[in-house]
PDB file of C-alpha atoms and ligand atoms in Angstrom:
ATOM      1  CA  MET W  67     -30.228-114.164-109.748  1.00  0.00           C
ATOM      2  CA  SER W  68     -31.803-114.099-106.303  1.00  0.00           C
ATOM      3  CA  ARG W  69     -34.346-111.438-105.749  1.00  0.00           C
ATOM      4  CA  ASN W  70     -34.494-111.807-101.946  1.00  0.00           C
ATOM      5  CA  LYS W  71     -33.045-108.346-101.533  1.00  0.00           C
ATOM      6  CA  ALA W  72     -35.470-106.752-104.024  1.00  0.00           C
ATOM      7  CA  LEU W  73     -37.051-103.359-103.178  1.00  0.00           C
ATOM      8  CA  THR W  74     -40.827-103.539-102.620  1.00  0.00           C
ATOM      9  CA  ILE W  75     -43.488-100.852-102.852  1.00  0.00           C
ATOM     10  CA  ASP W  76     -43.231-100.486 -99.020  1.00  0.00           C
ATOM     11  CA  HIS W  77     -39.590 -99.457 -99.420  1.00  0.00           C
ATOM     12  CA  LEU W  78     -40.577 -96.875-102.014  1.00  0.00           C
ATOM     13  CA  LEU W  79     -43.386 -95.507-100.012  1.00  0.00           C
ATOM     14  CA  ALA W  80     -40.966 -95.175 -97.036  1.00  0.00           C
ATOM     15  CA  MET W  81     -38.533 -93.415 -99.346  1.00  0.00           C
ATOM     16  CA  LYS W  82     -41.242 -90.918-100.059  1.00  0.00           C
ATOM     17  CA  ARG W  83     -42.228 -90.535 -96.415  1.00  0.00           C
ATOM     18  CA  ASP W  84     -38.574 -90.028 -95.494  1.00  0.00           C
ATOM     19  CA  GLY W  85     -37.947 -87.457 -98.272  1.00  0.00           C
ATOM     20  CA  GLU W  86     -35.444 -89.796 -99.991  1.00  0.00           C
ATOM     21  CA  LYS W  87     -35.468 -89.260-103.607  1.00  0.00           C
ATOM     22  CA  ILE W  88     -36.119 -92.243-105.878  1.00  0.00           C
ATOM     23  CA  ALA W  89     -33.930 -92.830-108.911  1.00  0.00           C
ATOM     24  CA  MET W  90     -35.681 -94.608-111.839  1.00  0.00           C
ATOM     25  CA  LEU W  91     -34.439 -95.353-115.422  1.00  0.00           C
ATOM     26  CA  THR W  92     -35.794 -97.337-118.350  1.00  0.00           C
ATOM     27  CA  CYS W  93     -34.025-100.344-119.419  1.00  0.00           C
ATOM     28  CA  TYR W  94     -34.551-103.213-121.898  1.00  0.00           C
ATOM     29  CA  ASP W  95     -31.897-105.948-121.306  1.00  0.00           C
ATOM     30  CA  ALA W  96     -30.058-107.946-118.742  1.00  0.00           C
ATOM     31  CA  THR W  97     -26.638-106.446-119.022  1.00  0.00           C
ATOM     32  CA  PHE W  98     -27.741-102.773-118.646  1.00  0.00           C
ATOM     33  CA  ALA W  99     -30.156-103.946-115.930  1.00  0.00           C
ATOM     34  CA  SER W 100     -27.353-105.418-113.818  1.00  0.00           C
ATOM     35  CA  ALA W 101     -25.214-102.316-114.271  1.00  0.00           C
ATOM     36  CA  MET W 102     -28.113-100.146-113.048  1.00  0.00           C
ATOM     37  CA  ASP W 103     -28.843-102.463-110.139  1.00  0.00           C
ATOM     38  CA  ARG W 104     -25.161-102.171-109.029  1.00  0.00           C
ATOM     39  CA  ALA W 105     -25.305 -98.373-109.404  1.00  0.00           C
ATOM     40  CA  GLY W 106     -28.250 -98.287-107.001  1.00  0.00           C
ATOM     41  CA  VAL W 107     -31.091 -97.409-109.351  1.00  0.00           C
ATOM     42  CA  ASP W 108     -34.361 -98.000-107.327  1.00  0.00           C
ATOM     43  CA  ILE W 109     -36.766 -98.617-110.118  1.00  0.00           C
ATOM     44  CA  ILE W 110     -36.414 -99.910-113.680  1.00  0.00           C
ATOM     45  CA  LEU W 111     -39.114 -99.270-116.153  1.00  0.00           C
ATOM     46  CA  VAL W 112     -39.306-101.578-119.199  1.00  0.00           C
ATOM     47  CA  GLY W 113     -41.024 -98.693-121.070  1.00  0.00           C
ATOM     48  CA  ASP W 114     -42.898 -98.745-124.253  1.00  0.00           C
ATOM     49  CA  SER W 115     -40.262 -96.180-125.323  1.00  0.00           C
ATOM     50  CA  LEU W 116     -38.501 -99.326-126.570  1.00  0.00           C
ATOM     51  CA  GLY W 117     -40.559 -98.791-129.655  1.00  0.00           C
ATOM     52  CA  MET W 118     -38.478 -95.823-130.405  1.00  0.00           C
ATOM     53  CA  VAL W 119     -35.023 -96.507-128.918  1.00  0.00           C
ATOM     54  CA  VAL W 120     -34.849-100.336-129.521  1.00  0.00           C
ATOM     55  CA  GLN W 121     -37.264-100.876-132.542  1.00  0.00           C
ATOM     56  CA  GLY W 122     -36.487 -97.587-134.297  1.00  0.00           C
ATOM     57  CA  GLU W 123     -40.101 -96.394-134.688  1.00  0.00           C
ATOM     58  CA  SER W 124     -41.181 -92.819-134.565  1.00  0.00           C
ATOM     59  CA  SER W 125     -43.589 -93.297-131.700  1.00  0.00           C
ATOM     60  CA  THR W 126     -44.559 -95.879-129.078  1.00  0.00           C
ATOM     61  CA  VAL W 127     -48.013 -96.611-130.611  1.00  0.00           C
ATOM     62  CA  GLY W 128     -47.002 -99.939-132.353  1.00  0.00           C
ATOM     63  CA  VAL W 129     -45.500-101.695-129.333  1.00  0.00           C
ATOM     64  CA  GLN W 130     -47.088-105.067-128.404  1.00  0.00           C
ATOM     65  CA  VAL W 131     -47.578-106.660-125.012  1.00  0.00           C
ATOM     66  CA  ASP W 132     -45.353-109.572-126.112  1.00  0.00           C
ATOM     67  CA  ASP W 133     -42.483-107.021-126.695  1.00  0.00           C
ATOM     68  CA  ILE W 134     -42.741-105.728-123.200  1.00  0.00           C
ATOM     69  CA  ALA W 135     -42.988-109.093-121.721  1.00  0.00           C
ATOM     70  CA  TYR W 136     -39.954-110.279-123.631  1.00  0.00           C
ATOM     71  CA  HIS W 137     -37.796-107.382-122.502  1.00  0.00           C
ATOM     72  CA  THR W 138     -39.164-107.621-118.901  1.00  0.00           C
ATOM     73  CA  GLU W 139     -37.976-111.180-118.804  1.00  0.00           C
ATOM     74  CA  CYS W 140     -34.540-110.054-120.089  1.00  0.00           C
ATOM     75  CA  VAL W 141     -34.251-107.262-117.508  1.00  0.00           C
ATOM     76  CA  ALA W 142     -35.390-109.505-114.566  1.00  0.00           C
ATOM     77  CA  GLN W 143     -32.478-111.730-115.310  1.00  0.00           C
ATOM     78  CA  GLY W 144     -30.123-108.894-114.371  1.00  0.00           C
ATOM     79  CA  LEU W 145     -31.700-107.748-111.218  1.00  0.00           C
ATOM     80  CA  GLU W 146     -31.105-108.394-107.524  1.00  0.00           C
ATOM     81  CA  ARG W 147     -32.313-105.216-105.710  1.00  0.00           C
ATOM     82  CA  THR W 148     -34.049-102.958-108.272  1.00  0.00           C
ATOM     83  CA  PHE W 149     -37.889-102.787-108.352  1.00  0.00           C
ATOM     84  CA  LEU W 150     -39.234-103.787-111.823  1.00  0.00           C
ATOM     85  CA  LEU W 151     -42.024-101.891-113.554  1.00  0.00           C
ATOM     86  CA  ALA W 152     -43.492-102.966-116.851  1.00  0.00           C
ATOM     87  CA  ASP W 153     -45.368-100.652-119.211  1.00  0.00           C
ATOM     88  CA  MET W 154     -48.699-101.586-120.688  1.00  0.00           C
ATOM     89  CA  PRO W 155     -48.608-100.664-124.402  1.00  0.00           C
ATOM     90  CA  PHE W 156     -51.293 -98.733-126.401  1.00  0.00           C
ATOM     91  CA  GLY W 157     -54.415-100.784-126.841  1.00  0.00           C
ATOM     92  CA  SER W 158     -53.566-103.250-124.122  1.00  0.00           C
ATOM     93  CA  PHE W 159     -55.727-101.912-121.363  1.00  0.00           C
ATOM     94  CA  HIS W 160     -58.814-100.273-122.795  1.00  0.00           C
ATOM     95  CA  SER W 161     -61.340-102.884-121.422  1.00  0.00           C
ATOM     96  CA  GLU W 162     -61.198-104.619-118.036  1.00  0.00           C
ATOM     97  CA  SER W 163     -60.672-108.101-119.225  1.00  0.00           C
ATOM     98  CA  VAL W 164     -58.046-107.267-121.835  1.00  0.00           C
ATOM     99  CA  ALA W 165     -56.225-105.166-119.248  1.00  0.00           C
ATOM    100  CA  MET W 166     -56.317-107.975-116.707  1.00  0.00           C
ATOM    101  CA  GLU W 167     -55.104-110.542-119.136  1.00  0.00           C
ATOM    102  CA  ASN W 168     -52.223-108.383-120.366  1.00  0.00           C
ATOM    103  CA  ALA W 169     -51.224-107.210-116.779  1.00  0.00           C
ATOM    104  CA  VAL W 170     -50.974-110.909-115.765  1.00  0.00           C
ATOM    105  CA  GLU W 171     -48.764-111.513-118.737  1.00  0.00           C
ATOM    106  CA  LEU W 172     -46.389-108.726-117.655  1.00  0.00           C
ATOM    107  CA  LEU W 173     -46.370-109.700-114.059  1.00  0.00           C
ATOM    108  CA  SER W 174     -45.664-113.256-115.047  1.00  0.00           C
ATOM    109  CA  ALA W 175     -42.747-112.036-117.092  1.00  0.00           C
ATOM    110  CA  GLY W 176     -41.247-110.621-113.849  1.00  0.00           C
ATOM    111  CA  GLY W 177     -42.753-107.187-113.408  1.00  0.00           C
ATOM    112  CA  ALA W 178     -43.545-106.175-109.836  1.00  0.00           C
ATOM    113  CA  MET W 179     -46.085-103.463-111.128  1.00  0.00           C
ATOM    114  CA  VAL W 180     -47.562-102.385-114.350  1.00  0.00           C
ATOM    115  CA  LYS W 181     -47.788 -98.823-115.657  1.00  0.00           C
ATOM    116  CA  LEU W 182     -50.572 -97.462-117.823  1.00  0.00           C
ATOM    117  CA  GLU W 183     -51.141 -94.114-119.440  1.00  0.00           C
ATOM    118  CA  GLY W 184     -54.119 -91.777-119.074  1.00  0.00           C
ATOM    119  CA  ALA W 185     -56.994 -90.774-116.719  1.00  0.00           C
ATOM    120  CA  GLY W 186     -60.724 -90.546-117.427  1.00  0.00           C
ATOM    121  CA  PRO W 187     -61.988 -94.020-118.233  1.00  0.00           C
ATOM    122  CA  MET W 188     -58.620 -95.460-117.091  1.00  0.00           C
ATOM    123  CA  ILE W 189     -59.442 -94.597-113.487  1.00  0.00           C
ATOM    124  CA  ASP W 190     -62.027 -97.414-113.555  1.00  0.00           C
ATOM    125  CA  ILE W 191     -59.639 -99.756-115.266  1.00  0.00           C
ATOM    126  CA  VAL W 192     -57.014 -98.999-112.511  1.00  0.00           C
ATOM    127  CA  HIS W 193     -59.636 -99.744-109.909  1.00  0.00           C
ATOM    128  CA  TYR W 194     -60.577-102.998-111.561  1.00  0.00           C
ATOM    129  CA  LEU W 195     -56.930-104.143-111.799  1.00  0.00           C
ATOM    130  CA  THR W 196     -55.975-103.127-108.223  1.00  0.00           C
ATOM    131  CA  SER W 197     -58.961-104.620-106.639  1.00  0.00           C
ATOM    132  CA  ARG W 198     -57.845-107.927-108.260  1.00  0.00           C
ATOM    133  CA  GLY W 199     -54.312-107.781-106.869  1.00  0.00           C
ATOM    134  CA  VAL W 200     -52.538-106.046-109.817  1.00  0.00           C
ATOM    135  CA  PRO W 201     -50.121-103.377-108.502  1.00  0.00           C
ATOM    136  CA  VAL W 202     -50.554-100.291-110.805  1.00  0.00           C
ATOM    137  CA  CYS W 203     -48.557 -97.066-111.577  1.00  0.00           C
ATOM    138  CA  ALA W 204     -50.640 -94.376-113.397  1.00  0.00           C
ATOM    139  CA  HIS W 205     -48.950 -92.119-116.045  1.00  0.00           C
ATOM    140  CA  LEU W 206     -50.354 -88.625-116.268  1.00  0.00           C
ATOM    141  CA  GLY W 207     -49.467 -85.302-118.088  1.00  0.00           C
ATOM    142  CA  LEU W 208     -47.833 -85.952-121.393  1.00  0.00           C
ATOM    143  CA  THR W 209     -48.923 -89.520-122.408  1.00  0.00           C
ATOM    144  CA  PRO W 210     -46.818 -90.463-125.483  1.00  0.00           C
ATOM    145  CA  GLN W 211     -49.335 -93.189-126.583  1.00  0.00           C
ATOM    146  CA  SER W 212     -51.764 -90.202-127.289  1.00  0.00           C
ATOM    147  CA  VAL W 213     -49.211 -88.290-129.376  1.00  0.00           C
ATOM    148  CA  ASN W 214     -51.327 -88.312-132.503  1.00  0.00           C
ATOM    149  CA  GLN W 215     -54.292 -86.870-130.457  1.00  0.00           C
ATOM    150  CA  LEU W 216     -52.175 -84.281-128.658  1.00  0.00           C
ATOM    151  CA  GLY W 217     -50.605 -83.160-131.895  1.00  0.00           C
ATOM    152  CA  GLY W 218     -47.054 -83.846-130.749  1.00  0.00           C
ATOM    153  CA  PHE W 219     -44.897 -84.173-127.622  1.00  0.00           C
ATOM    154  CA  LYS W 220     -45.861 -81.016-125.848  1.00  0.00           C
ATOM    155  CA  VAL W 221     -45.784 -79.821-122.252  1.00  0.00           C
ATOM    156  CA  GLN W 222     -49.168 -80.483-120.520  1.00  0.00           C
ATOM    157  CA  ALA W 223     -51.327 -78.751-117.887  1.00  0.00           C
ATOM    158  CA  ARG W 224     -49.747 -75.291-118.393  1.00  0.00           C
ATOM    159  CA  ASP W 225     -52.963 -73.393-117.391  1.00  0.00           C
ATOM    160  CA  GLU W 226     -54.909 -73.454-114.246  1.00  0.00           C
ATOM    161  CA  THR W 227     -57.726 -75.675-115.566  1.00  0.00           C
ATOM    162  CA  GLY W 228     -55.253 -78.142-116.851  1.00  0.00           C
ATOM    163  CA  ALA W 229     -53.384 -78.052-113.468  1.00  0.00           C
ATOM    164  CA  LYS W 230     -56.521 -78.609-111.461  1.00  0.00           C
ATOM    165  CA  GLN W 231     -57.521 -81.433-113.720  1.00  0.00           C
ATOM    166  CA  LEU W 232     -54.196 -83.142-113.282  1.00  0.00           C
ATOM    167  CA  ILE W 233     -54.412 -82.856-109.443  1.00  0.00           C
ATOM    168  CA  ALA W 234     -57.857 -84.278-109.514  1.00  0.00           C
ATOM    169  CA  ASP W 235     -56.667 -87.072-111.742  1.00  0.00           C
ATOM    170  CA  ALA W 236     -53.771 -87.908-109.432  1.00  0.00           C
ATOM    171  CA  GLN W 237     -56.067 -88.062-106.418  1.00  0.00           C
ATOM    172  CA  ALA W 238     -58.604 -90.248-108.383  1.00  0.00           C
ATOM    173  CA  MET W 239     -55.784 -92.662-109.356  1.00  0.00           C
ATOM    174  CA  GLN W 240     -54.642 -92.966-105.799  1.00  0.00           C
ATOM    175  CA  GLN W 241     -58.291 -93.515-104.685  1.00  0.00           C
ATOM    176  CA  ALA W 242     -58.502 -96.191-107.439  1.00  0.00           C
ATOM    177  CA  GLY W 243     -55.605 -98.078-105.820  1.00  0.00           C
ATOM    178  CA  ALA W 244     -52.623 -96.854-107.857  1.00  0.00           C
ATOM    179  CA  GLN W 245     -49.464 -97.108-105.772  1.00  0.00           C
ATOM    180  CA  MET W 246     -47.258 -94.898-107.862  1.00  0.00           C
ATOM    181  CA  LEU W 247     -47.582 -92.123-110.398  1.00  0.00           C
ATOM    182  CA  VAL W 248     -45.360 -91.015-113.302  1.00  0.00           C
ATOM    183  CA  VAL W 249     -45.867 -87.443-114.400  1.00  0.00           C
ATOM    184  CA  GLU W 250     -44.418 -86.264-117.693  1.00  0.00           C
ATOM    185  CA  CYS W 251     -43.662 -82.874-119.162  1.00  0.00           C
ATOM    186  CA  ILE W 252     -45.618 -80.584-116.734  1.00  0.00           C
ATOM    187  CA  PRO W 253     -44.626 -77.355-115.082  1.00  0.00           C
ATOM    188  CA  ALA W 254     -42.283 -77.825-112.161  1.00  0.00           C
ATOM    189  CA  THR W 255     -44.663 -76.051-109.735  1.00  0.00           C
ATOM    190  CA  LEU W 256     -47.337 -78.543-110.649  1.00  0.00           C
ATOM    191  CA  GLY W 257     -44.912 -81.527-110.198  1.00  0.00           C
ATOM    192  CA  ARG W 258     -44.332 -80.293-106.679  1.00  0.00           C
ATOM    193  CA  GLU W 259     -48.096 -79.793-106.037  1.00  0.00           C
ATOM    194  CA  VAL W 260     -48.901 -83.296-107.208  1.00  0.00           C
ATOM    195  CA  SER W 261     -46.196 -84.773-105.051  1.00  0.00           C
ATOM    196  CA  GLU W 262     -47.346 -83.017-102.004  1.00  0.00           C
ATOM    197  CA  THR W 263     -51.051 -83.920-102.648  1.00  0.00           C
ATOM    198  CA  VAL W 264     -50.851 -87.673-102.876  1.00  0.00           C
ATOM    199  CA  ASP W 265     -49.260 -90.151-100.423  1.00  0.00           C
ATOM    200  CA  ILE W 266     -47.936 -92.391-103.144  1.00  0.00           C
ATOM    201  CA  PRO W 267     -44.441 -91.853-104.851  1.00  0.00           C
ATOM    202  CA  VAL W 268     -44.607 -89.492-107.776  1.00  0.00           C
ATOM    203  CA  ILE W 269     -41.794 -89.951-110.322  1.00  0.00           C
ATOM    204  CA  GLY W 270     -41.323 -86.981-112.690  1.00  0.00           C
ATOM    205  CA  ILE W 271     -39.774 -86.726-116.184  1.00  0.00           C
ATOM    206  CA  GLY W 272     -39.667 -83.081-117.101  1.00  0.00           C
ATOM    207  CA  ALA W 273     -41.708 -82.192-114.087  1.00  0.00           C
ATOM    208  CA  GLY W 274     -39.165 -80.471-111.693  1.00  0.00           C
ATOM    209  CA  VAL W 275     -36.866 -81.337-108.948  1.00  0.00           C
ATOM    210  CA  ASP W 276     -39.578 -81.558-106.273  1.00  0.00           C
ATOM    211  CA  CYS W 277     -41.137 -84.799-107.461  1.00  0.00           C
ATOM    212  CA  ASP W 278     -40.452 -87.806-105.156  1.00  0.00           C
ATOM    213  CA  GLY W 279     -38.232 -89.261-107.785  1.00  0.00           C
ATOM    214  CA  GLN W 280     -37.021 -88.916-111.416  1.00  0.00           C
ATOM    215  CA  VAL W 281     -37.021 -91.031-114.482  1.00  0.00           C
ATOM    216  CA  LEU W 282     -35.183 -90.753-117.793  1.00  0.00           C
ATOM    217  CA  VAL W 283     -35.019 -92.964-120.893  1.00  0.00           C
ATOM    218  CA  MET W 284     -31.585 -94.864-120.616  1.00  0.00           C
ATOM    219  CA  HIS W 285     -30.496 -93.960-124.212  1.00  0.00           C
ATOM    220  CA  ASP W 286     -31.268 -90.174-123.640  1.00  0.00           C
ATOM    221  CA  MET W 287     -29.151 -90.084-120.400  1.00  0.00           C
ATOM    222  CA  LEU W 288     -26.278 -91.871-122.130  1.00  0.00           C
ATOM    223  CA  GLY W 289     -26.282 -89.180-124.816  1.00  0.00           C
ATOM    224  CA  LEU W 290     -27.473 -91.534-127.502  1.00  0.00           C
ATOM    225  CA  GLY W 291     -30.906 -90.031-128.041  1.00  0.00           C
ATOM    226  CA  SER W 292     -31.744 -88.726-131.573  1.00  0.00           C
ATOM    227  CA  TRP W 293     -33.596 -85.867-129.903  1.00  0.00           C
ATOM    228  CA  ALA W 294     -32.724 -83.910-126.784  1.00  0.00           C
ATOM    229  CA  PRO W 295     -35.802 -82.592-124.998  1.00  0.00           C
ATOM    230  CA  LYS W 296     -35.082 -79.888-122.436  1.00  0.00           C
ATOM    231  CA  PHE W 297     -35.513 -82.250-119.466  1.00  0.00           C
ATOM    232  CA  VAL W 298     -32.714 -84.590-120.545  1.00  0.00           C
ATOM    233  CA  LYS W 299     -29.161 -84.456-119.171  1.00  0.00           C
ATOM    234  CA  ASP W 300     -26.370 -86.373-120.743  1.00  0.00           C
ATOM    235  CA  PHE W 301     -24.688 -88.295-117.784  1.00  0.00           C
ATOM    236  CA  MET W 302     -21.919 -89.667-119.922  1.00  0.00           C
ATOM    237  CA  GLN W 303     -20.308 -86.334-120.010  1.00  0.00           C
ATOM    238  CA  GLY W 304     -17.728 -86.363-117.133  1.00  0.00           C
ATOM    239  CA  SER W 305     -18.450 -89.992-116.154  1.00  0.00           C
ATOM    240  CA  GLY W 306     -16.060 -91.933-118.361  1.00  0.00           C
ATOM    241  CA  SER W 307     -18.108 -95.073-118.435  1.00  0.00           C
ATOM    242  CA  ILE W 308     -21.707 -96.321-118.636  1.00  0.00           C
ATOM    243  CA  GLN W 309     -21.477 -97.606-115.133  1.00  0.00           C
ATOM    244  CA  GLY W 310     -20.226 -94.184-114.045  1.00  0.00           C
ATOM    245  CA  ALA W 311     -23.029 -92.492-115.764  1.00  0.00           C
ATOM    246  CA  PHE W 312     -25.580 -94.669-113.888  1.00  0.00           C
ATOM    247  CA  GLU W 313     -23.925 -93.938-110.631  1.00  0.00           C
ATOM    248  CA  ALA W 314     -23.677 -90.106-111.373  1.00  0.00           C
ATOM    249  CA  TYR W 315     -27.498 -90.130-112.244  1.00  0.00           C
ATOM    250  CA  VAL W 316     -28.354 -91.935-109.008  1.00  0.00           C
ATOM    251  CA  LEU W 317     -26.282 -89.489-107.008  1.00  0.00           C
ATOM    252  CA  ALA W 318     -27.642 -86.486-108.823  1.00  0.00           C
ATOM    253  CA  VAL W 319     -31.200 -87.506-108.124  1.00  0.00           C
ATOM    254  CA  ARG W 320     -30.525 -88.383-104.540  1.00  0.00           C
ATOM    255  CA  ASP W 321     -28.768 -84.981-103.850  1.00  0.00           C
ATOM    256  CA  ARG W 322     -31.427 -82.897-105.850  1.00  0.00           C
ATOM    257  CA  GLN W 323     -28.705 -81.959-108.285  1.00  0.00           C
ATOM    258  CA  PHE W 324     -30.789 -83.211-111.157  1.00  0.00           C
ATOM    259  CA  PRO W 325     -33.077 -81.826-112.537  1.00  0.00           C
ATOM    260  CA  THR W 326     -32.089 -78.150-112.312  1.00  0.00           C
ATOM    261  CA  ARG W 327     -33.931 -75.122-113.484  1.00  0.00           C
ATOM    262  CA  GLU W 328     -32.532 -75.477-117.077  1.00  0.00           C
ATOM    263  CA  HIS W 329     -34.422 -78.942-117.245  1.00  0.00           C
ATOM    264  CA  GLU W 330     -37.702 -77.548-116.031  1.00  0.00           C
ATOM    265  CA  TYR W 331     -40.905 -76.201-117.633  1.00  0.00           C
TER     266      TYR W 331
HETATM  267  O1  KIV H 630     -42.006 -95.661-121.945  1.00  0.00           O
HETATM  268  C1  KIV H 630     -41.323 -94.971-121.299  1.00  0.00           C
HETATM  269  O2  KIV H 630     -40.058 -94.937-121.325  1.00  0.00           O
HETATM  270  C2  KIV H 630     -41.903 -94.088-120.336  1.00  0.00           C
HETATM  271  C3  KIV H 630     -41.083 -93.080-119.568  1.00  0.00           C
HETATM  272  C4  KIV H 630     -40.814 -91.971-120.501  1.00  0.00           C
HETATM  273  C5  KIV H 630     -41.635 -92.583-118.294  1.00  0.00           C
HETATM  274  O3  KIV H 630     -43.124 -94.135-120.117  1.00  0.00           O
END
């Protein structure tokens, strides 16, 4: 499929500047990718959530770079317009040379940008990658790859110290060259503050309506998830079809109808 019409990071930056909300979903194959593309989804993430929703594991920790590369290639086959983001799995970016090698594999598979979790030492890794031409999205807040360290899937940065640290990390990531942020499971007020603080698009999941965009795991928003965290809405209800659910999601994000207070922390 031709990607001449594909969205670029410049389009996404312009959407942020113009206050147009960005709709992102995870996806793992060509058929769903094509349906999302037709529905107007702006960004598809080939997330390491595939460890849970595709491979049936209880966490994302065992996902391999080759798994993400394979599903990125599959998704790319279904896309004309949607921007394609590929996740770097646990253990694939913890030194500069390893991160570079793995990022190149994911970009070669069709990703337009790679995403990696964490701050601290990851800020230098992001700088290393971006200064060598790799487009990077940084993932802050709840970082599921650290679930065993965090003691579970918990809301992050609830107190003032945590909130200040997250803002500082977001600024440091932008400074290091990151061109997008994902913020997961943080208070809605902090989601707004981060989005107002940095110039790059901030995509929230469980981070309130005032982020520049929203992301959900596809299986969750189709009502297929085996768990239902507070931030998930089942878009199959009232939509009648999977295509309709994707369209309803895009519309709800664009019109600030999702998330609502009931989905916030
Ligand atoms: O892997 C994934 O699906 C993610 C989203 C939850 C943002 O990182």
